[in-house]
């Protein structure tokens, strides 16, 4: 008794790609700004520090 699974991955959603691109660019800019600020303050750069700075 096997049933065929219909995956939703084949459905094209151009608006979703646009949203992902916007979010990806925003995340990149926040990370870049956090790294620049850490460098200006002379603080050692780590993933934790970048995360903390980008949330401010």
Coordinates of N, CA and C in Angstrom, one line a residue, residues 30-45 49-50 53-54:
X30 N 23.6 44.0 8.1 CA 23.6 44.0 9.6 C 24.9 43.4 10.1
X31 N 25.3 42.3 9.5 CA 26.6 41.7 9.9 C 27.8 42.5 9.6
X32 N 27.8 43.1 8.4 CA 28.9 44.0 8.0 C 29.0 45.2 8.9
X33 N 27.9 45.8 9.2 CA 27.9 47.0 10.1 C 28.4 46.6 11.5
X34 N 28.0 45.4 12.0 CA 28.4 44.9 13.3 C 29.9 44.7 13.3
X35 N 30.5 44.1 12.3 CA 31.9 43.9 12.2 C 32.7 45.2 12.1
X36 N 32.2 46.1 11.3 CA 32.8 47.5 11.2 C 32.8 48.1 12.6
X37 N 31.7 48.1 13.3 CA 31.7 48.7 14.7 C 32.6 48.0 15.6
X38 N 32.7 46.7 15.6 CA 33.6 46.0 16.5 C 35.1 46.4 16.2
X39 N 35.4 46.5 14.9 CA 36.8 46.9 14.5 C 37.0 48.3 15.0
X40 N 36.1 49.2 14.9 CA 36.2 50.6 15.3 C 36.5 50.7 16.8
X41 N 35.8 49.8 17.6 CA 36.0 49.8 19.0 C 37.2 48.9 19.5
X42 N 37.8 48.2 18.6 CA 39.0 47.4 18.9 C 38.6 46.2 19.7
X43 N 37.4 45.7 19.5 CA 37.0 44.4 20.1 C 37.3 43.2 19.2
X44 N 37.7 42.1 19.8 CA 38.0 40.9 19.1 C 36.7 40.4 18.4
X45 N 36.8 40.1 17.2 CA 35.6 39.7 16.4 C 35.3 38.2 16.6
X49 N 29.9 38.0 19.3 CA 30.0 39.5 19.3 C 29.2 40.1 18.1
X50 N 29.4 39.4 17.0 CA 28.7 39.9 15.8 C 27.2 39.8 16.0
X53 N 26.1 42.5 18.5 CA 26.1 43.9 17.9 C 25.0 44.1 16.9
X54 N 24.7 43.0 16.1 CA 23.7 43.2 15.1 C 22.3 43.3 15.7

